[in-house]
XYZ file of C-alpha atoms in Angstrom:
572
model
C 100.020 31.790 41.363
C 101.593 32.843 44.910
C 105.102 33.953 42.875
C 102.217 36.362 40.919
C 100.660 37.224 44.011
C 104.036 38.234 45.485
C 105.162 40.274 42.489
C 102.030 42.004 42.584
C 102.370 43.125 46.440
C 105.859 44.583 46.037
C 106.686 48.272 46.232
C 107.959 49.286 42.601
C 111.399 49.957 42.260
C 113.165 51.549 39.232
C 116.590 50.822 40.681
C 116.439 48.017 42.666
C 116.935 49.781 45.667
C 114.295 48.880 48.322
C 112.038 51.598 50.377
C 112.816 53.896 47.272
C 108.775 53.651 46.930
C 109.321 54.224 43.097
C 111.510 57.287 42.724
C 114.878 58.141 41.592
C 117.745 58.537 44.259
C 117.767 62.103 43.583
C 114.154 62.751 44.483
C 114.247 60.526 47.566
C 117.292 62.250 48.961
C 115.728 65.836 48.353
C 112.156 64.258 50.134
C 114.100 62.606 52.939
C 115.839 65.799 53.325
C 112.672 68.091 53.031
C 110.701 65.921 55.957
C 113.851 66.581 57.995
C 113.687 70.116 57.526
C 109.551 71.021 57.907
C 109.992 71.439 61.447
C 113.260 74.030 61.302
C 110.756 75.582 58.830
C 107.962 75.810 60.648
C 109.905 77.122 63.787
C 111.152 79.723 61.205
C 108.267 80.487 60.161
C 106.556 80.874 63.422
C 109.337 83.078 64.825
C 109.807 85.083 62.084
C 107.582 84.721 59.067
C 104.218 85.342 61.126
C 105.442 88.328 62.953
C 106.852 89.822 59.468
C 103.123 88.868 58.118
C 101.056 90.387 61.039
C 104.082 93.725 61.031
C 103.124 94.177 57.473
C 98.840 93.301 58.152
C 99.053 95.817 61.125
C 100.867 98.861 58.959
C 98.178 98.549 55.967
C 94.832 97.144 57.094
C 95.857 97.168 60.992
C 96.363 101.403 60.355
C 93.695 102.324 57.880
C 91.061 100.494 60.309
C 92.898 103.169 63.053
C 92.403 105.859 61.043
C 88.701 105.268 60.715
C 88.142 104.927 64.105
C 90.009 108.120 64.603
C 87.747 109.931 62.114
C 84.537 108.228 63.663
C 84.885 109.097 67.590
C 86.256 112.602 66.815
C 82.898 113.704 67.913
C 82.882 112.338 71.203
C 86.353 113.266 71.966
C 85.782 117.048 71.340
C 82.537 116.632 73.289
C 84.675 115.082 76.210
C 87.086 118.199 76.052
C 84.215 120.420 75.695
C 82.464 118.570 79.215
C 85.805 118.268 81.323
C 86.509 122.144 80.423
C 82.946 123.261 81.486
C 82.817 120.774 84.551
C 87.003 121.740 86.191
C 85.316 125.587 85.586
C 82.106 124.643 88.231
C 83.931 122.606 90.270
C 86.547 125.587 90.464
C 83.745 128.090 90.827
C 81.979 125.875 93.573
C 85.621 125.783 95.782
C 85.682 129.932 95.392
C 82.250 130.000 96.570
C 82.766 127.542 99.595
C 85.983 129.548 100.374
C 84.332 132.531 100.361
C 81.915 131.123 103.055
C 84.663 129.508 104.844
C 83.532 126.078 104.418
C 85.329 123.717 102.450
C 83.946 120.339 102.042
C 85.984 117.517 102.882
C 86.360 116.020 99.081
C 87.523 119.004 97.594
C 90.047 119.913 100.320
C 91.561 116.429 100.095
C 91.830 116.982 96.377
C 93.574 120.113 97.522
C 95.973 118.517 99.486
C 98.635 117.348 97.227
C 101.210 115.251 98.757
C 104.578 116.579 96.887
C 105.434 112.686 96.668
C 102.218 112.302 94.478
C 103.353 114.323 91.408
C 106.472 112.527 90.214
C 110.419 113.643 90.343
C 110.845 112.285 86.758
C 112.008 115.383 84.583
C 110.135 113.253 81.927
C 106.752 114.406 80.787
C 105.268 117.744 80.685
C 103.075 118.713 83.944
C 100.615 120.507 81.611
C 100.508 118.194 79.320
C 96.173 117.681 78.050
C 96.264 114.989 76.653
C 93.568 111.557 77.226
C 94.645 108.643 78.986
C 92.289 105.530 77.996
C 92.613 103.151 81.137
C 90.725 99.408 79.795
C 89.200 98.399 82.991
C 85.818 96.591 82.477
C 84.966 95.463 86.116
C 86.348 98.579 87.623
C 83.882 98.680 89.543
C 84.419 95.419 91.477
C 85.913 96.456 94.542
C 88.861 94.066 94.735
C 92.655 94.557 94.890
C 92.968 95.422 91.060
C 90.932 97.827 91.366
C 92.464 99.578 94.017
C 95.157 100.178 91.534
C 92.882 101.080 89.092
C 92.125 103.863 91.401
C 95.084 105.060 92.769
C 96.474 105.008 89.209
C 93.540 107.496 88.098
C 94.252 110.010 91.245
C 98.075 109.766 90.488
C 97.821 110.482 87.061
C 95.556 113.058 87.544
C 97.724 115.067 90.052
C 100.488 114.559 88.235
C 98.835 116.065 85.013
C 95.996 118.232 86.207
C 95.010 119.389 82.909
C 94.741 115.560 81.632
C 91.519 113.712 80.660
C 90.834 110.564 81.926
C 88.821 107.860 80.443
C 87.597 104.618 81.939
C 86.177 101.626 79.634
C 84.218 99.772 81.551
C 81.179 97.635 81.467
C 79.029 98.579 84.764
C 76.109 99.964 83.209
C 74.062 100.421 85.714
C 76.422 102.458 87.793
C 76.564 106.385 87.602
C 79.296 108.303 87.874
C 78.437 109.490 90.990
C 77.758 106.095 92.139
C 81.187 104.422 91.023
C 83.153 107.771 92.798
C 81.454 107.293 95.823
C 82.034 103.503 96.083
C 85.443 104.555 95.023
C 85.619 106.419 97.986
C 83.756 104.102 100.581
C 85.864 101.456 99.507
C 88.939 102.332 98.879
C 89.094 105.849 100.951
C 90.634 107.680 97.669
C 89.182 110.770 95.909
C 88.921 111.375 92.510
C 88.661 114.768 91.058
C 85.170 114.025 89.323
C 85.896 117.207 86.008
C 88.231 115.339 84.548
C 87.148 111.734 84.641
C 84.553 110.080 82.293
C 83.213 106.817 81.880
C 82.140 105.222 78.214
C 80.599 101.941 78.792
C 81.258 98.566 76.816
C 78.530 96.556 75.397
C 80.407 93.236 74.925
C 81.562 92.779 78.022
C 80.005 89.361 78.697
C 82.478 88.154 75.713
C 85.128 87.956 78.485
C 83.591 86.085 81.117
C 84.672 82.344 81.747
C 80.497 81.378 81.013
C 80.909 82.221 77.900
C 83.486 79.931 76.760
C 82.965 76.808 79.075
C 85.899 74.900 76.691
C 89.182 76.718 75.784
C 88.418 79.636 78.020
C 91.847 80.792 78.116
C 92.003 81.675 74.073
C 88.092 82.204 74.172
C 88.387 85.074 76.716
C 91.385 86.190 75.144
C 89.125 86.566 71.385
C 86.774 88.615 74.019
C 89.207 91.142 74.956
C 89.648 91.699 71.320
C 85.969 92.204 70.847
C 86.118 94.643 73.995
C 89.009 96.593 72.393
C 87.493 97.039 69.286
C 84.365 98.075 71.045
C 86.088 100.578 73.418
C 88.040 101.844 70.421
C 84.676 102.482 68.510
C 84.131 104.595 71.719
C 86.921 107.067 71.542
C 90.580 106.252 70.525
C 92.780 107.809 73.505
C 96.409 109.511 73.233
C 97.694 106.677 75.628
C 95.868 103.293 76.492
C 96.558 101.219 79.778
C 95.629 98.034 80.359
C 95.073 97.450 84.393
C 93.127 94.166 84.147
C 95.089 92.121 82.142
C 94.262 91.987 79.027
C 96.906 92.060 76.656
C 94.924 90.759 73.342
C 93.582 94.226 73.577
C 96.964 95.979 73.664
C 97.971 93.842 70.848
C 94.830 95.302 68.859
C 95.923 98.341 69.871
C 99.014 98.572 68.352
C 97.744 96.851 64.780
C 95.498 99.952 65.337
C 97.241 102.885 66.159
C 101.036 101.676 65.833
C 101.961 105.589 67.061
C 99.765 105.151 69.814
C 101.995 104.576 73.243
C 99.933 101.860 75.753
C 101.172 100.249 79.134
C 100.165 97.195 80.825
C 99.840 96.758 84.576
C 99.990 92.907 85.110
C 98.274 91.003 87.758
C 98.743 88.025 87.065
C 100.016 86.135 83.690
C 97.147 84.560 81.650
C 99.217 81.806 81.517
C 102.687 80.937 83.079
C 105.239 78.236 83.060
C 104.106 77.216 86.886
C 100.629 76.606 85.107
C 101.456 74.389 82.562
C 103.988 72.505 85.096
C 100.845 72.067 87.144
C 99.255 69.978 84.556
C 101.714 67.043 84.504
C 100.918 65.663 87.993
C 104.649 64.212 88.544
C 105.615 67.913 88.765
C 105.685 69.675 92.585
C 103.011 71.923 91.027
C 100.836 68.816 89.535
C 98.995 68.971 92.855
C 98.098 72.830 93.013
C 95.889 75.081 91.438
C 92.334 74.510 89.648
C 94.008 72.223 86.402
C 96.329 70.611 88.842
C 97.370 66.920 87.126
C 94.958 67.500 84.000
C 97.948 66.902 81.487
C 97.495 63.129 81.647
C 95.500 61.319 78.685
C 94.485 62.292 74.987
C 92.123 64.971 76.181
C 95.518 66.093 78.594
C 98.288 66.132 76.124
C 95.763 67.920 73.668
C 95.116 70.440 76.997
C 98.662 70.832 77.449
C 99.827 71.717 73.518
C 97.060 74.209 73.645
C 98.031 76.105 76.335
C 101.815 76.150 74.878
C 100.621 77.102 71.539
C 98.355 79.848 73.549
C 101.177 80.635 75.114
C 103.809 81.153 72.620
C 100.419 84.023 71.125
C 100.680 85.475 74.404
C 104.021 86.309 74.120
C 103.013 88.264 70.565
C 101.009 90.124 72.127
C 103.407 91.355 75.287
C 105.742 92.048 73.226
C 103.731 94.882 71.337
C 103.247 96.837 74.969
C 105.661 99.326 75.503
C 105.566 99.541 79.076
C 105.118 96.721 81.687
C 104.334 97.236 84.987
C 104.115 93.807 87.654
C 102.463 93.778 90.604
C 105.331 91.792 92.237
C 108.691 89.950 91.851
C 106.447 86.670 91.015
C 104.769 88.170 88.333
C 107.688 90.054 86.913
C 109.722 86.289 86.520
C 107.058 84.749 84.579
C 106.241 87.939 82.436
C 109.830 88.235 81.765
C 110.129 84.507 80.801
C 106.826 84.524 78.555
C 107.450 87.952 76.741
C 110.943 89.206 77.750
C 112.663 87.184 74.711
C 110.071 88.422 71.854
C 110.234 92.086 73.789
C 113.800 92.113 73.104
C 113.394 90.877 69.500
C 110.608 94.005 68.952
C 113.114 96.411 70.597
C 111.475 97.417 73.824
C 113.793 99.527 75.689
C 111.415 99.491 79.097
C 112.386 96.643 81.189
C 109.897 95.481 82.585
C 109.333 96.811 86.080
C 107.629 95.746 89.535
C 104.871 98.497 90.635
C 103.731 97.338 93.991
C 100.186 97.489 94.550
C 99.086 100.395 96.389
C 98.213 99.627 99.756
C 96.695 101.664 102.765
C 99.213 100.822 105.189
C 99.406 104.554 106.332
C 95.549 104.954 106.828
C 95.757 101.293 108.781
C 98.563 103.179 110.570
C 96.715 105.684 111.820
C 93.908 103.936 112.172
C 94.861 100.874 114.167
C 97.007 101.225 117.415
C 99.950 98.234 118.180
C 100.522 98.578 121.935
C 100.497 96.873 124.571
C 97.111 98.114 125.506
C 95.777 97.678 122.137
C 97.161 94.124 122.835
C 94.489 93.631 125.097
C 91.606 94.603 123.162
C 92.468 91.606 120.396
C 90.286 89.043 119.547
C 90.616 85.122 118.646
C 89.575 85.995 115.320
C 91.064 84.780 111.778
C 90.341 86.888 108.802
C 90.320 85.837 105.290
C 90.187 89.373 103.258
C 89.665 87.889 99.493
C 86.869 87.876 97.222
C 85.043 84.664 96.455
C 86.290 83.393 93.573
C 87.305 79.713 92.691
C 91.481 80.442 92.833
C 91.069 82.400 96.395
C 90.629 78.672 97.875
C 88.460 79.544 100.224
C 87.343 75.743 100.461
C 91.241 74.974 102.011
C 90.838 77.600 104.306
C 87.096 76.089 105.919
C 88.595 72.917 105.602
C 92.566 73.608 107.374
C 90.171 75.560 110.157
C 87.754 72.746 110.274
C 90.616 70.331 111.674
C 92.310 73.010 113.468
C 89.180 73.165 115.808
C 89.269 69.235 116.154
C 92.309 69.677 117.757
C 90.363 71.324 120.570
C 92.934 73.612 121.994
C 92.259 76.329 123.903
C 93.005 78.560 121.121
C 90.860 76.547 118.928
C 87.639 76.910 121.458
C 87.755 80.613 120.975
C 88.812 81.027 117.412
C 86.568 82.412 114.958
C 87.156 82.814 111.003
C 85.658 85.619 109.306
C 85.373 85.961 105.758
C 85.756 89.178 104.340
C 84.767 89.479 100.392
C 83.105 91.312 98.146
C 80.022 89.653 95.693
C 80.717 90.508 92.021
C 77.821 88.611 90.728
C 75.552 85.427 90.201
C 78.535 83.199 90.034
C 80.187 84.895 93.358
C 76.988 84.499 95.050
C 76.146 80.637 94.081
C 79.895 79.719 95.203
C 79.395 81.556 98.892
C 75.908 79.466 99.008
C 78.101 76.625 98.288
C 80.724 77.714 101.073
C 77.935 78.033 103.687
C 76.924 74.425 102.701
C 80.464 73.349 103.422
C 80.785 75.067 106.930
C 77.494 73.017 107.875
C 79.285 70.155 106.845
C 82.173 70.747 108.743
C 80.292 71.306 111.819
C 81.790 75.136 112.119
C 78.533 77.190 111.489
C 78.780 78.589 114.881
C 82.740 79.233 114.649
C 82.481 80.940 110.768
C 81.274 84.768 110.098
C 80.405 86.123 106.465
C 80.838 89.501 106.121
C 79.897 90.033 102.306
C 80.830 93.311 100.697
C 81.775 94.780 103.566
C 82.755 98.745 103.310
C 86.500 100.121 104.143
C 85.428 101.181 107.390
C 83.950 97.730 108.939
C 86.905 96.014 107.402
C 89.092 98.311 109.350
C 87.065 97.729 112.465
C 87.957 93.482 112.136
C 91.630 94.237 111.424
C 91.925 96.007 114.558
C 90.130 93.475 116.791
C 91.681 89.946 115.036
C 94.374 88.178 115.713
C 95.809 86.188 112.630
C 94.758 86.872 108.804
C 95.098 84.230 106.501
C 95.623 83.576 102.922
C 94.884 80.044 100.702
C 95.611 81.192 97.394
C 98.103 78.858 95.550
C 100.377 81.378 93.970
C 98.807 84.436 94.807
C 100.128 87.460 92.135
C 100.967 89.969 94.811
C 98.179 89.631 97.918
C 97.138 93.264 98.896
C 95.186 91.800 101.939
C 98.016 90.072 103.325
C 100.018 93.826 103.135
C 96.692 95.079 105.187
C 97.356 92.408 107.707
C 100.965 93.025 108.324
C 100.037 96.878 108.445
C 97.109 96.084 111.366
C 99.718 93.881 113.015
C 97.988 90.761 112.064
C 99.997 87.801 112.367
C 99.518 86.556 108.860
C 99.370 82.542 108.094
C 99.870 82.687 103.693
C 100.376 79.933 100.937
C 103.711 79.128 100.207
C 103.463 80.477 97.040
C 103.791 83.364 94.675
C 103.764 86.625 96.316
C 102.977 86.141 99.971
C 105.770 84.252 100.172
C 108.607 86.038 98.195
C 108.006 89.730 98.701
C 105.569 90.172 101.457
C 105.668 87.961 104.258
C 109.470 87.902 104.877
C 111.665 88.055 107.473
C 112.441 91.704 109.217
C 115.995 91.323 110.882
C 116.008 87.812 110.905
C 112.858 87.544 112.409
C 109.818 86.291 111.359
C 106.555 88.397 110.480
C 104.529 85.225 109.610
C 103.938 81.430 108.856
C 103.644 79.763 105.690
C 101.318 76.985 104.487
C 100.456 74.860 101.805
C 98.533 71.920 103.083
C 94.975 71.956 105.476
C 97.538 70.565 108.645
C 100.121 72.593 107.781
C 97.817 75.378 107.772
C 96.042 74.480 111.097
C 99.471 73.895 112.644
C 99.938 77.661 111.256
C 96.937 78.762 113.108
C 98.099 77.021 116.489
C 101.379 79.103 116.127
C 99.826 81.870 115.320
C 97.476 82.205 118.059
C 99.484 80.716 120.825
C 102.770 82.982 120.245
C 104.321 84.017 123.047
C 105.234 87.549 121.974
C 102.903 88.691 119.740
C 103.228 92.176 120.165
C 106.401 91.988 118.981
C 105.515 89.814 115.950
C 103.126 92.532 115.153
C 105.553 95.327 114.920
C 107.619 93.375 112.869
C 104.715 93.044 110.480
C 103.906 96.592 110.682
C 107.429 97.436 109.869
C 107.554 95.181 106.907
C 104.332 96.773 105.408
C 105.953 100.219 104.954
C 107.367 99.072 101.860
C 104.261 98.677 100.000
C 102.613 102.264 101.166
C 100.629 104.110 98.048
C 102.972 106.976 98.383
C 105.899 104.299 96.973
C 102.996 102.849 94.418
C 102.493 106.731 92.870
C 106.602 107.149 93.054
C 107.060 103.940 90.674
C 103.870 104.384 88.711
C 104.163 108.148 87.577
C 107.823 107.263 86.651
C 106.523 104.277 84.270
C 103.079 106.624 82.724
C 106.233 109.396 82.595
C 107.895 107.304 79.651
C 104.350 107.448 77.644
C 103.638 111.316 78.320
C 107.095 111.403 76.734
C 106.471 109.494 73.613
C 103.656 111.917 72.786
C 105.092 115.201 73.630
């Protein structure tokens, strides 16, 4: 019975051989042999099949999709040709009129006033080309650091090709025209020249924000930008499309689109980056930072962590469709390069991809804001946090390193004050500044903390010139246009130790230094002691200044309009 039993339990066997699980040699080699090549085939496949597959989807489907588009918004587009002609002939009318009466308002004469820095030295591009530049910017009207580019970008470009229409996407419905040029303006202090700007406004913008996906938000706001593409598409297809929010799903639908259509990305910051998925594995100097810091532990971590590479490696599809990249610093430009650089070189982009720092109104600050000895004596124990309030600006480190700095009870931590300076984009904004007033109640600094909450250009100007020290908490901030504005006021800036504050703003200026850096809440309350005790400060202040000149918005039009130069190009 058991020698049965046995017989019955053992794997067949045709030649004796045991483990051969009941086939011929032949066919177990060729098996053994085909397991141990599926995952060379699959890396094939990924690196080369897919891309042939999606090359060949985007020239058939991809293009005759494009073409309908094309044929559907033709419409608008003459209708925006039409408008821009008829409004650049009243606007040109009104100036005659106001010349004629010897009174020319301040907007048009600062449109008037070209800088010859603002129109390019690049022998690339023709000045009168007329062409429409599509610029994908659905929160444009934010009032943040991005979209100070956003800006700057549309007055460059338009003084560099006067006879140009530009078209913003965005998703601010319930501001006018009028409206978003006159925040522009209050904001930002730059003029647009209203003729030849329009605005088409998305419907799915909502797709993109992080409440919508509250699990894989990365690839579910990713999915969104395609939605917005498509929509904005459906709107009007441009002659050149650039991305200045960061979206580059939408460039990639671009391109399956309208493969003869030329489109740039300005980069912020990477969707995802190798310091990200380093800061999931908590044994890692970067498992400690950032909002996923040490989530790469456990089933639901490991599964967390082959998402984001597998997100990552689509990513990289997707940058390497653009055919210019712009970064807004050296930061951004090393992780871009990392994520897309080797697929950009397999697609044949000849642009390297460049650094475009941010614009930044360090000559207006300049003029604006005396560093003297006597404006020395009108400064103020005050720290300024210029950021808006959103989760990755750490604005919770910042309370909290100030919170034990005052414990300390120096003198210069009796008389400091930290102001927040930040503008409210929505619900979400406005339940996590609640939350940050909780916190200074908490901390016992209510009567040592100041909100100032979407404050305009000019009071913001009025606080740089009174602090002391300006401070920034973000854990590898992308560039950090605030912490330019503090160098350019002569702040004495305390930054993260991290990303761009630390590599390209707040450096050294002969050896000296312009700043303090931080990472912890005693490191950064040792940074505020230092900061507000130096013994020279006016000479740490025109350091500062000195540093800032390299990120003016006369150097930001310079590298810009010789990037936009390469796309005029491609279509003339």
């Amino acid at each position: 019975m058991s020698s049965s039993s046995s017989s019955s339990c053992a794997v067949p066997s045709h030649d004796g051989t045991p483990f051969s699980f009941g086939m011929e040699s032949k066919t177990l080699a060729f098996t053994a042999i085909a397991i141990a090549c599926t995952p060379f085939a699959l890396l094939i496949c990924w690196n080369f099949f897919l891309p042939f597959l999606f090359r060949i989807f985007s020239r058939t489907v991809g293009s005759t999709l494009g073409w309908y588009l094309r044929k559907s918004t033709e419409g608008r587009r003459a209708l925006i040709i039409r408008t821009t002609t008829e409004n650049e002939a009243k606007f040109r009318e009104s100036k005659t009129t106001e010349e004629d009466g010897s009174s020319i308002s301040s907007d048009n004469e600062s449109w008037e006033n070209i800088d010859g820095s603002m129109v390019g030295t690049s022998n690339n591009g023709d000045r009168d080309w007329d062409g429409i530049v599509g610029f994908f910017h659905p929160f444009c009207n934010a009032g943040g650091g991005g979209e100070r580019v956003l800006w700057a970008a549309v007055r460059a470009t338009q003084k560099r090709w006067p006879n140009a229409k530009i078209v913003v996407y965005t998703g601010d419905h319930d501001v006018s025209k009028d409206s978003m040029l006159s925040r522009v303006k209050n904001t930002f202090s730059i003029d647009i020249h209203p003729p030849t700007i329009s605005f088409l406004y998305l419907s799915t913008r909502h797709w993109v924000l992080s409440s919508t996906w509250p699990h894989m938000t990365l690839l579910g706001q990713s999915l969104g930008s395609v939605l917005m593409g498509w929509d904005a598409f459906s709107l009007l297809v441009p002659d050149i499309f650039v991305d200045t929010m960061g979206y580059a799903f939408a460039l990639g639908l671009s391109k399956t689109l309208f493969p003869d259509m030329p489109t740039a990305a300005y980069v912020h910051y990477p969707t995802i980056s190798t310091d990200m998925l380093d800061s999931l594995d908590p044994t890692t100097p970067a498992g400690s930072q950032g909002v996923n810091a040490g989530k790469g532990v456990g089933l639901k971590g490991t599964v967390k962590r082959y998402y984001w590479k597998i997100f990552a490696a689509i990513y990289s599809w997707m940058g390497a469709s653009v055919d210019v990249v712009m970064t807004n610093s050296t930061w951004t430009q090393a992780h871009i390069q990392s994520i897309w650089g080797p697929r950009r070189k397999q697609r044949g982009r000849v642009h390297p991809v460049a650094v475009v720092y941010p614009p930044c109104a360090v000559n207006e600050i300049e003029r604006q804001i005396d560093i003297s000895e006597e404006s020395e004596k009108k400064r103020q124990k005050y720290i300024v946090y210029i950021a808006q309030f959103r989760p990755e600006k750490n604005h919770q480190l910042i309370l909290q390193s100030f919170a034990e700095f005052v414990k300390t009870g120096t003198p210069s931590a009796k008389e400091a004050k930290l102001v927040l300076l930040g503008s409210v984009r929505d619900d979400n904004d406005s339940r996590r500044v609640y939350k940050l007033r909780l916190l200074v109640n908490e901390l016992h600094i209510k009567d040592q903390v100041i909100f100032q909450l979407d404050a305009p250009w000019s009071e913001i100007l009025q606080w740089l010139g009174k602090a002391f020290v300006g401070v920034n908490g973000m854990w590898n901030e992308h560039f950090g246009i605030g912490v330019v504005e503090y160098l350019a006021a002569g702040l004495i800036p305390v930054v993260h130790n991290s990303g761009g504050p630390k590599l390209d703003i707040v450096t050294e200026v002969d050896g000296q230094p312009t700043g303090f850096h931080a990472t912890t809440t005693s490191e950064f309350a040792d940074g505020f002691e230092k900061a507000l005790s130096y013994p020279d400060p006016l000479s740490i202040r025109r350091r500062a200044r000195q540093a800032s000149k390299r990120f003016s918005e006369e150097e930001f039009v310079r590298r810009w309009l010789n990037e936009i130069e390469k796309l005029v190009a491609m279509k003339s």
